[in-house]
mmCIF file of C-alpha atoms in Angstrom:
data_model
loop_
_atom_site.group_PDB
_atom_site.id
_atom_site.type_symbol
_atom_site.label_atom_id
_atom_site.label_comp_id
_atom_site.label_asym_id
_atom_site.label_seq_id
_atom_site.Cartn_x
_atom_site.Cartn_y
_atom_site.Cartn_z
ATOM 1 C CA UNK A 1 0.000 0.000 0.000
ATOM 2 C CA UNK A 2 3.183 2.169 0.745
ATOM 3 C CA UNK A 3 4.223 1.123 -3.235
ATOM 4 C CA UNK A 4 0.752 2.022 -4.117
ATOM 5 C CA UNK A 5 0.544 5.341 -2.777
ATOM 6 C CA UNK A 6 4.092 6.224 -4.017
ATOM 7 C CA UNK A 7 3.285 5.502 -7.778
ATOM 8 C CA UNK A 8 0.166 7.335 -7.633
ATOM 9 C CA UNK A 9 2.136 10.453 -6.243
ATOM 10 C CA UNK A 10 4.557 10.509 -9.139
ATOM 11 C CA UNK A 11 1.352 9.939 -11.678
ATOM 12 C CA UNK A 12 -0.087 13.363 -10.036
ATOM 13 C CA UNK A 13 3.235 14.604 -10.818
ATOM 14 C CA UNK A 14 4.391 13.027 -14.377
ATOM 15 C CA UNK A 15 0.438 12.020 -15.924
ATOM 16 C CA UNK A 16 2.611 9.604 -18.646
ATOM 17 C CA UNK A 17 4.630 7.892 -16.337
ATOM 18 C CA UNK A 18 4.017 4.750 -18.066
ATOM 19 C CA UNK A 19 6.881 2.444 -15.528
ATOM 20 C CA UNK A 20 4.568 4.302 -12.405
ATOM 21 C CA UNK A 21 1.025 3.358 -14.148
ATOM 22 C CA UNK A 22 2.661 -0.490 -15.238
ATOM 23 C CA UNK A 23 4.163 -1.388 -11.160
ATOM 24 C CA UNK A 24 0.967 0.524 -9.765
ATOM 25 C CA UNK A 25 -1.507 -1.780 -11.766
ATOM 26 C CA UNK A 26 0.818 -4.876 -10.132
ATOM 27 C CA UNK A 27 0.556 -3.827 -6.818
ATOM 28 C CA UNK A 28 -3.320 -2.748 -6.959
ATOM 29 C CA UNK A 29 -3.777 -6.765 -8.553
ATOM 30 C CA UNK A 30 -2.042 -7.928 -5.055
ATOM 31 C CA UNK A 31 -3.897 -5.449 -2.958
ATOM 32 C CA UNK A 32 -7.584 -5.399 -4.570
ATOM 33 C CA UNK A 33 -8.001 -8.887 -6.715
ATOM 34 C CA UNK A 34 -9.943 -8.875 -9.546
ATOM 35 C CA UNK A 35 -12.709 -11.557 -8.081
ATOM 36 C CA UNK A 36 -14.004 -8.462 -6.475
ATOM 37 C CA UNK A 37 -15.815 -6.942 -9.038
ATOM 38 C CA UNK A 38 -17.547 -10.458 -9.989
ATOM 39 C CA UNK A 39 -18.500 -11.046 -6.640
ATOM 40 C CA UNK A 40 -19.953 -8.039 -5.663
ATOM 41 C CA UNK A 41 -21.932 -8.137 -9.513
ATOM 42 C CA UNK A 42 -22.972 -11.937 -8.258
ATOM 43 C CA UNK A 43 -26.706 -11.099 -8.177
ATOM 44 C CA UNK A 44 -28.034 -14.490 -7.056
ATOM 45 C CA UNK A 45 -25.216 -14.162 -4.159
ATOM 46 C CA UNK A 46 -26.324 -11.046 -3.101
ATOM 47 C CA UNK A 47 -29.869 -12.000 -3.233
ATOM 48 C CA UNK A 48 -29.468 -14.544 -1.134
ATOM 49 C CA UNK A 49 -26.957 -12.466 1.338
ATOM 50 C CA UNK A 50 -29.789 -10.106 1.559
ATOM 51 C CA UNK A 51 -32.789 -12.408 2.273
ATOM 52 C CA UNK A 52 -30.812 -13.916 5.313
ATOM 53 C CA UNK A 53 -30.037 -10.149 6.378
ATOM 54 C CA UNK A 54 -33.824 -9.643 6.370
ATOM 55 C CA UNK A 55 -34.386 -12.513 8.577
ATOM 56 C CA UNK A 56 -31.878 -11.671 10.908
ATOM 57 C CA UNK A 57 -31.827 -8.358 11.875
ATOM 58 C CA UNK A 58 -34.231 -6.212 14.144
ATOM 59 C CA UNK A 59 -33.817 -2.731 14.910
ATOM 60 C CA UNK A 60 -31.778 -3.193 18.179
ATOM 61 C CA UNK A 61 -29.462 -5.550 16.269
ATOM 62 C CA UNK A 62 -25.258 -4.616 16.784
ATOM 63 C CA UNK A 63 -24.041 -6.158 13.781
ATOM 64 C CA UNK A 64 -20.237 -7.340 13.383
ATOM 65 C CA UNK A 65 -18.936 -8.162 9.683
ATOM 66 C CA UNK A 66 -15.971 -9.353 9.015
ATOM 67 C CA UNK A 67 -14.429 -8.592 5.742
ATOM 68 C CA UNK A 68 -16.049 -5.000 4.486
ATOM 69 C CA UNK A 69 -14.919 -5.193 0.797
ATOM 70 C CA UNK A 70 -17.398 -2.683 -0.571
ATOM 71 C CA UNK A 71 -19.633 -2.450 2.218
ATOM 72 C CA UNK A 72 -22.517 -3.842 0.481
ATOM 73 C CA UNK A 73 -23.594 -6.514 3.406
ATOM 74 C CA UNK A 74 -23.541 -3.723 5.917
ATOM 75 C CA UNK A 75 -25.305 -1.212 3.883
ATOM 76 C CA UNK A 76 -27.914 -4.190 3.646
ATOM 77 C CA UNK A 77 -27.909 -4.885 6.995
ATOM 78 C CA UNK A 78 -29.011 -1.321 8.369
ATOM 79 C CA UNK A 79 -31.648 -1.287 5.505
ATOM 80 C CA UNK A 80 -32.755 -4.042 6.266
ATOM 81 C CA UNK A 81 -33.468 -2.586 9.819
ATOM 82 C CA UNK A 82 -30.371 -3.094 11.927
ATOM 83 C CA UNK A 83 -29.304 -0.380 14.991
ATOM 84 C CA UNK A 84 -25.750 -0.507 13.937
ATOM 85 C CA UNK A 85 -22.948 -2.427 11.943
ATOM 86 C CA UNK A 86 -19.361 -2.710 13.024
ATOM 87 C CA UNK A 87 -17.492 -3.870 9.961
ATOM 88 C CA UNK A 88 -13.446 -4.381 9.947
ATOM 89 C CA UNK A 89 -11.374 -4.757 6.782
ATOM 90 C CA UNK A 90 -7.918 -5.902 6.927
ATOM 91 C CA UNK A 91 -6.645 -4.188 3.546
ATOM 92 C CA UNK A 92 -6.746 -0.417 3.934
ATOM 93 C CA UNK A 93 -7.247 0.498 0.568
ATOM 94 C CA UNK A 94 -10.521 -1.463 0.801
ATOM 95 C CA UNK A 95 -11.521 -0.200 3.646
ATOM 96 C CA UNK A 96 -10.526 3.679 3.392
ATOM 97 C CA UNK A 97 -12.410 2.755 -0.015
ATOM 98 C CA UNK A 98 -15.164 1.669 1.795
ATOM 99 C CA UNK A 99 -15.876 4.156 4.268
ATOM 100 C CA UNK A 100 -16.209 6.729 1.168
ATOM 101 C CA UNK A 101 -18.898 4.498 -0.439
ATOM 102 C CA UNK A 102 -20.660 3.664 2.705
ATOM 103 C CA UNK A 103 -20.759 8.085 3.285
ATOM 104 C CA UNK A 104 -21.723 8.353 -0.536
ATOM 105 C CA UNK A 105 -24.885 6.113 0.329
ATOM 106 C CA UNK A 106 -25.520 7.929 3.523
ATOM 107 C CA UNK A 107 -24.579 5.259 5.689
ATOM 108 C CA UNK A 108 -21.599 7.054 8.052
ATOM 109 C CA UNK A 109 -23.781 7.577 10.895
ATOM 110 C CA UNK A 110 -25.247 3.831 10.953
ATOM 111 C CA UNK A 111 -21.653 1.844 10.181
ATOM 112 C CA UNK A 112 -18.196 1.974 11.105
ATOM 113 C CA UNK A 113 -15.655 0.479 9.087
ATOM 114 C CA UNK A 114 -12.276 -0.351 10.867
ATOM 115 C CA UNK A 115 -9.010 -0.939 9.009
ATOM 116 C CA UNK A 116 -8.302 -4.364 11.070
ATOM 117 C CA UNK A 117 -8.036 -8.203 11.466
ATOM 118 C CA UNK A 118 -11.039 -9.282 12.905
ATOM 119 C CA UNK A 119 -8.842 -11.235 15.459
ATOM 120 C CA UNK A 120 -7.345 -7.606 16.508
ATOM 121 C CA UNK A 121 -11.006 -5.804 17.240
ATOM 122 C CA UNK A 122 -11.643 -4.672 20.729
ATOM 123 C CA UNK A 123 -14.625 -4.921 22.845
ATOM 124 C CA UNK A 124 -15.338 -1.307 24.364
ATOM 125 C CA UNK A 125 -12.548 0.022 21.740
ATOM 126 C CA UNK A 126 -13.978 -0.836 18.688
ATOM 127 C CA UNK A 127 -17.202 -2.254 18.986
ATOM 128 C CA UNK A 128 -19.365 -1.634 22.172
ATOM 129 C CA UNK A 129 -20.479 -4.524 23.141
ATOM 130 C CA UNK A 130 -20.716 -8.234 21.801
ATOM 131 C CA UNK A 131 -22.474 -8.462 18.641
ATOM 132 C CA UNK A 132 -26.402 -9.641 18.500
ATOM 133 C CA UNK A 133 -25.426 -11.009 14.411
ATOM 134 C CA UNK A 134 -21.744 -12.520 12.887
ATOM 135 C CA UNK A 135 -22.402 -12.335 9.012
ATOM 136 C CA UNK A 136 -18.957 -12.908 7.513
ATOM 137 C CA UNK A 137 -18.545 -13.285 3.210
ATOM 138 C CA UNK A 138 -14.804 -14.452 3.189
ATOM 139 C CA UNK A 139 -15.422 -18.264 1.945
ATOM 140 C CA UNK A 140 -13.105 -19.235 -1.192
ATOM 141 C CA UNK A 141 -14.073 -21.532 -4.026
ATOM 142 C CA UNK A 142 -13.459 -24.787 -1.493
ATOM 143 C CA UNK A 143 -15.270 -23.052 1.058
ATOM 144 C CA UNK A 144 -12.404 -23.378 3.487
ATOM 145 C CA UNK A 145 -9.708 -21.328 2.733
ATOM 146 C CA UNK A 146 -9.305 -17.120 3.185
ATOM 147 C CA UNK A 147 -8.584 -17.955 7.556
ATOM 148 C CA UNK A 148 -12.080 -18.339 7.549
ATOM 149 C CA UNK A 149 -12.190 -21.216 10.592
ATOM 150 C CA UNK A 150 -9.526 -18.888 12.319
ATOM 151 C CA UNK A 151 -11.563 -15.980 11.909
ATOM 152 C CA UNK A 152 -14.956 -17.642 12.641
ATOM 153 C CA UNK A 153 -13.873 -18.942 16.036
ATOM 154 C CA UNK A 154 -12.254 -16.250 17.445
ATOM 155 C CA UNK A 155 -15.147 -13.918 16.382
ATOM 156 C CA UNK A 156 -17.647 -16.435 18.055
ATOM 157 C CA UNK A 157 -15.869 -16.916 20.678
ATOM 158 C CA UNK A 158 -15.327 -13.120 21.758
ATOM 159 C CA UNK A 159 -17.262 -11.169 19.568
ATOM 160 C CA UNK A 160 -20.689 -12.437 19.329
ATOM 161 C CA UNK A 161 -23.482 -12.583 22.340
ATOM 162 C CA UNK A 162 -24.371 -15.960 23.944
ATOM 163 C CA UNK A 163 -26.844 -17.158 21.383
ATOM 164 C CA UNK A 164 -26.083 -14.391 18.888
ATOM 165 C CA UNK A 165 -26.820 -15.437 15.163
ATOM 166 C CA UNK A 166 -24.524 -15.762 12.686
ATOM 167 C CA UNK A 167 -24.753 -15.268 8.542
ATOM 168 C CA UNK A 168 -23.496 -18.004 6.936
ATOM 169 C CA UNK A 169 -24.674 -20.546 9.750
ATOM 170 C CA UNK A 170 -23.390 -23.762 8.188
ATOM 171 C CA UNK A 171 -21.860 -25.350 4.863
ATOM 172 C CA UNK A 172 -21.558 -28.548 3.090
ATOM 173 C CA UNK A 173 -18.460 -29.387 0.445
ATOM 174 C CA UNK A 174 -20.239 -31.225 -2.779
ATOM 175 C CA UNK A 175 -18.237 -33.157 -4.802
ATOM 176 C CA UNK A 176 -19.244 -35.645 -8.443
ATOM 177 C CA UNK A 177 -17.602 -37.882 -10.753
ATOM 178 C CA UNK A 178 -16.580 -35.694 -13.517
ATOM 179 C CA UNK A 179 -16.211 -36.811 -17.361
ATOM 180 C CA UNK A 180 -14.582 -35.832 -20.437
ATOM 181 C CA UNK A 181 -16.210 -32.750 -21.975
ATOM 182 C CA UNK A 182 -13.411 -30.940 -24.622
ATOM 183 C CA UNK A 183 -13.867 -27.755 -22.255
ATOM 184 C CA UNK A 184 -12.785 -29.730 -18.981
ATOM 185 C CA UNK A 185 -10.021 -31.744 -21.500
ATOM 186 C CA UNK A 186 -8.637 -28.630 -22.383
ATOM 187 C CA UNK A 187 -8.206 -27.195 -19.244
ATOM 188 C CA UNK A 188 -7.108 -29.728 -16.966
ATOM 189 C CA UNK A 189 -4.729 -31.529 -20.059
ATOM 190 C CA UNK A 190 -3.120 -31.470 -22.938
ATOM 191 C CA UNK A 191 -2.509 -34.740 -25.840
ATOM 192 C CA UNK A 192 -1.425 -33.907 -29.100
ATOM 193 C CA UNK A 193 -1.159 -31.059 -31.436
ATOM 194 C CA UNK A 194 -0.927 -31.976 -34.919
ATOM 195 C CA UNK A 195 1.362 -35.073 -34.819
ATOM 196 C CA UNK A 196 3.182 -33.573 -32.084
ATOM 197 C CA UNK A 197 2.495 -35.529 -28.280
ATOM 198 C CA UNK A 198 2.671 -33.638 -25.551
ATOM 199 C CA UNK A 199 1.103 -35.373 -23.177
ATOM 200 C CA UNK A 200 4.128 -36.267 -21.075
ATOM 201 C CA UNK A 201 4.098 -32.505 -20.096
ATOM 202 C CA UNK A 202 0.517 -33.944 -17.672
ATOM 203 C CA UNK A 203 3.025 -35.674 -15.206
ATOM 204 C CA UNK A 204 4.510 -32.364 -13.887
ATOM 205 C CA UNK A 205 1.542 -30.075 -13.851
ATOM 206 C CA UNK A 206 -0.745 -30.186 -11.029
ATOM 207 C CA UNK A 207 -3.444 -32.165 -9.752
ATOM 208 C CA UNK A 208 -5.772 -29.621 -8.692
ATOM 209 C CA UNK A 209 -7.368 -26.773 -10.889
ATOM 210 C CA UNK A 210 -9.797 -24.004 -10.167
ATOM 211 C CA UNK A 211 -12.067 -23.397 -13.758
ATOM 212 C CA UNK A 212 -14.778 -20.798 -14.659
ATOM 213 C CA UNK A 213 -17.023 -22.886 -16.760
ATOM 214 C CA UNK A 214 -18.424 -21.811 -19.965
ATOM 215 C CA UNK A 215 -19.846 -24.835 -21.193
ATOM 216 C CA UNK A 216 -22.196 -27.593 -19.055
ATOM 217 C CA UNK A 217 -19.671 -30.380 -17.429
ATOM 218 C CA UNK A 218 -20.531 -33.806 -17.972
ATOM 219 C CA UNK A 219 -21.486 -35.200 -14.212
ATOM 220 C CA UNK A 220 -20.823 -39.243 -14.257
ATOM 221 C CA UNK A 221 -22.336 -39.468 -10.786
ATOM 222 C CA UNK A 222 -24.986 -38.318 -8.269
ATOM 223 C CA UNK A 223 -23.477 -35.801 -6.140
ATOM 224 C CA UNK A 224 -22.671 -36.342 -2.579
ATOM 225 C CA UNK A 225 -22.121 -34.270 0.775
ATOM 226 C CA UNK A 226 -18.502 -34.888 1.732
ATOM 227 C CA UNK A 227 -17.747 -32.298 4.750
ATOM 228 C CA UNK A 228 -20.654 -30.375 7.166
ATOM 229 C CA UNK A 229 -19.020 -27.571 8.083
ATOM 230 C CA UNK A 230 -20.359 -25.408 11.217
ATOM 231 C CA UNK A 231 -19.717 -22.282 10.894
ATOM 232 C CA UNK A 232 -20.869 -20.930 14.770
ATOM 233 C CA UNK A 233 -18.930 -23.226 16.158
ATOM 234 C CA UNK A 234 -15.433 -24.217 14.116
ATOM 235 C CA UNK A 235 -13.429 -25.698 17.169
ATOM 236 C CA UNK A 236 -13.956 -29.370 16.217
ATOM 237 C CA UNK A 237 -12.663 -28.800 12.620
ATOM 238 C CA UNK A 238 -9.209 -28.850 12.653
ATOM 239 C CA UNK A 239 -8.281 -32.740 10.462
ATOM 240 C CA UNK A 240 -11.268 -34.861 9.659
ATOM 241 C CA UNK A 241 -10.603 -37.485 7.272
ATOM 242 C CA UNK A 242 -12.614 -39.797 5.246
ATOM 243 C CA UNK A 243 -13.949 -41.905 2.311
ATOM 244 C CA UNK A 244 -16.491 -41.579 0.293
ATOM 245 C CA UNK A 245 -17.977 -43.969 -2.025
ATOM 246 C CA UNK A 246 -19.362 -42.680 -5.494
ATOM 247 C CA UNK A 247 -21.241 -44.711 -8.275
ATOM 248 C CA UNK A 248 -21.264 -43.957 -11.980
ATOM 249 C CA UNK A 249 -24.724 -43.296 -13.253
ATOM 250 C CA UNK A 250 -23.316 -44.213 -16.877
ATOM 251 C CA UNK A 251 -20.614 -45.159 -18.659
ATOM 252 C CA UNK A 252 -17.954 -42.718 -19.663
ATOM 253 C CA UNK A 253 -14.532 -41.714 -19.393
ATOM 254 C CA UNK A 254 -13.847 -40.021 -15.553
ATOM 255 C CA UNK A 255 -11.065 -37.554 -15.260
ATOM 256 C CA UNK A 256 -11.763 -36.722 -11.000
ATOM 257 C CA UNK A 257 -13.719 -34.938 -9.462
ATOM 258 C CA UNK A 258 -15.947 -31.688 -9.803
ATOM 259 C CA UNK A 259 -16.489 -29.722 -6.165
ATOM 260 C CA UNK A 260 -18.912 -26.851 -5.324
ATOM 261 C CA UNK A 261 -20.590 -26.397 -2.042
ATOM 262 C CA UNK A 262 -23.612 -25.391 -0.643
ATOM 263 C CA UNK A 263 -24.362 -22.899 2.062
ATOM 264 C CA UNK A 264 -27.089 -22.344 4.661
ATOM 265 C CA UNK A 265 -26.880 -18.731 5.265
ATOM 266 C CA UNK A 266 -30.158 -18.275 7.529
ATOM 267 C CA UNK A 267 -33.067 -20.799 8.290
ATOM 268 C CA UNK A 268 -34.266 -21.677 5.057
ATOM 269 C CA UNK A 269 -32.165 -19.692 2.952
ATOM 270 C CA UNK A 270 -29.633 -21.681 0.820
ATOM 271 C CA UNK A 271 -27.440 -21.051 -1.787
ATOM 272 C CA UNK A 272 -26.101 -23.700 -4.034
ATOM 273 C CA UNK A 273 -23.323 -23.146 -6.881
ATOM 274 C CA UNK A 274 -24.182 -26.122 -8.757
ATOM 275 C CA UNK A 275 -21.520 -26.098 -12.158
ATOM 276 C CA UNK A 276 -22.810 -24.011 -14.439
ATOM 277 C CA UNK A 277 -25.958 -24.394 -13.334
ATOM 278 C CA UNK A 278 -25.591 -21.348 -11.086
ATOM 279 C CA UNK A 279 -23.359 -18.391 -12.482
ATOM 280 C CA UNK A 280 -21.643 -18.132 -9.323
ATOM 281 C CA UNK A 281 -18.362 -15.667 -8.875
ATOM 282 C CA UNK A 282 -17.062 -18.435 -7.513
ATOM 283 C CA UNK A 283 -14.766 -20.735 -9.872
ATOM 284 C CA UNK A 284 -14.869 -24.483 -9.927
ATOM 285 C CA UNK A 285 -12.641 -26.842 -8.130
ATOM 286 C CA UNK A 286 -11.480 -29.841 -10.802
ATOM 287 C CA UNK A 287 -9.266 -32.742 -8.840
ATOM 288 C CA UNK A 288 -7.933 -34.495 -11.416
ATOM 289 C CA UNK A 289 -6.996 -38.498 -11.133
ATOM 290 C CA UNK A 290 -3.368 -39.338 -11.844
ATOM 291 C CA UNK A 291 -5.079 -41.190 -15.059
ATOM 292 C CA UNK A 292 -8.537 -40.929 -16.440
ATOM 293 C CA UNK A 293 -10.635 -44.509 -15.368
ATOM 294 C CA UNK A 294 -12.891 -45.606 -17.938
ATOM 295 C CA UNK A 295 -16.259 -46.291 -15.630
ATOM 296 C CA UNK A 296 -18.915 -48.450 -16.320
ATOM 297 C CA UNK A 297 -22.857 -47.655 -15.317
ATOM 298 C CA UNK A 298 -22.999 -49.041 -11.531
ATOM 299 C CA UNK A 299 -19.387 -49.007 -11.015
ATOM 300 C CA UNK A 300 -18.219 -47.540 -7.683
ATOM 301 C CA UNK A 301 -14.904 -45.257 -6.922
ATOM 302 C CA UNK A 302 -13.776 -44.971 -3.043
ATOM 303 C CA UNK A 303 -12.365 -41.315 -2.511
ATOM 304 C CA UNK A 304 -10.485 -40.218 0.553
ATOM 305 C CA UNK A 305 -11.123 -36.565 1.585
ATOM 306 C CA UNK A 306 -9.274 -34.636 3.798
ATOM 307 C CA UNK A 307 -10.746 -31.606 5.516
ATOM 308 C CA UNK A 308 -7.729 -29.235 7.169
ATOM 309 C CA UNK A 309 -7.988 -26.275 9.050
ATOM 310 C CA UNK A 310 -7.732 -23.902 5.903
ATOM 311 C CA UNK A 311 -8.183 -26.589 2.914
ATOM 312 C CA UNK A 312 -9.426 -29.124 1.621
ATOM 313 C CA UNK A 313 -8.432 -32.258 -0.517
#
């Protein structure tokens, strides 16, 4: 953020600085990613955010977010009738980004945004008391990931009121047999080209890919619920492993497995990003198998799963 600030100093100064404008776009695609912008344009993820908010709040609720980004779930949560919303953002830019929108919106008075970990906020020195509702938006792709069980206990833990609610509440990690489509092919390997083979270059790439499908994969399998994940209370998730047995609804060619997840936000509000299904801002995790098994309808594959603190394989 230092860099940051710096380059746009000697762009007031010099406007065709091009070496300023080239190491300031690197440093703003460390500080801001670009997933941002799809996220906060994900209107069935917003929707959903929103309905839970609705449900949740009354108008003596102290809200606590953690993770601001735009301030869009805070800005929902007063509307939707909350006292108050105490919202911390680790990244600065974000947040001193934030706080302008939330004022632009007429917010200010309603939400405070604090430039912090949520594992650094203070009761009585940044928020007043503990919160009444938790709503929290920092799951990756794989649900775990982003410190999110980290974050999540500690908040719960010191943060929230006995009994408080919490946005998500729980979340389940789906996972299918996935076939050969050319648009998973071509993404997760390469053969030939021409007369030229290539596909010795497969044995040193990796094993795990995140894609943003264009095209409808081809499922070989029911789906199944690997790991329940609760998210107001995450002490009992630190290593869970297991296996889980998957049958082939038809025959075909399986290159691994396809994950998405699905999340309970508030009672009966759900959100699913089923593959393509769902234009989620969210990309696709692909495992792929060391080689592709040629299934038959009825056959069964045992899968071991491995749920971490912050990951899962």
């Amino acid at each position: 953020e230092e860099a940051a600030n710096s380059y746009k100093k000697a762009i007031e100064i010099k406007s065709d600085y091009v070496d300023a404008r080239i190491n300031l776009e690197k440093v703003m695609q460390s500080i801001v990613p670009a997933w941002h912008i799809s996220m906060m344009n994900d209107e069935l993820r917003n929707r959903s955010f929103l309905d839970a908010i609705k449900l949740a709040v009354n108008k003596e609720s102290l809200v606590f977010e953690i993770g601001t980004g735009s301030g869009l779930l805070s800005m929902m949560a007063i509307e939707s009738g909350a006292k108050k919303v105490v919202t911390c953002e680790s990244i600065k830019t974000i947040s001193d980004n934030a706080k302008k929108i939330v004022h632009k919106n007429g917010y200010h008075k309603k939400i405070d945004v604090i430039n912090k970990k949520s594992t650094e906020v203070k009761i009585g020195e940044d928020i007043p008391r503990k919160a009444d509702l938790l709503i929290s938006e920092i799951l990756s792709s794989e649900f775990v990931g982003e410190g999110v069980m980290e974050s999540l206990s500690d908040a719960n833990k010191r943060l929230l009121k006995k009994n408080g609610r919490v946005i998500p509440q729980s979340g389940c990690i789906k996972i299918a047999l996935l076939g050969d489509t050319e648009e998973i092919k071509k993404s997760i390997y390469v053969d030939k080209y021409d007369d030229f083979d290539l596909s010795l270059f497969n044995s040193i790439t990796q094993r795990k890919f995140s894609i943003k499908l264009k095209e409808k994969p081809k499922i070989l399998s029911d789906d199944i619920d690997t790991f329940t994940i609760n998210l107001k209370n995450t002490d009992s998730y630190f290593t869970e492993e297991k296996v889980f047995r998957l049958q082939a609804n038809q025959d075909g060619l399986c290159l691994g497995l396809i994950q998405w997840m699905k999340i309970k936000l508030y009672d009966n509000i759900d959100y699913e990003n089923i593959p393509y299904s769902v234009q989620s801002h969210w990309s696709t995790p692909v495992y792929v198998f060391d080689e592709p098994i040629e299934l038959k309808k009825g056959q069964f594959i045992d899968i071991k799963g491995l749920l971490a603190r912050d990951s899962v394989w």
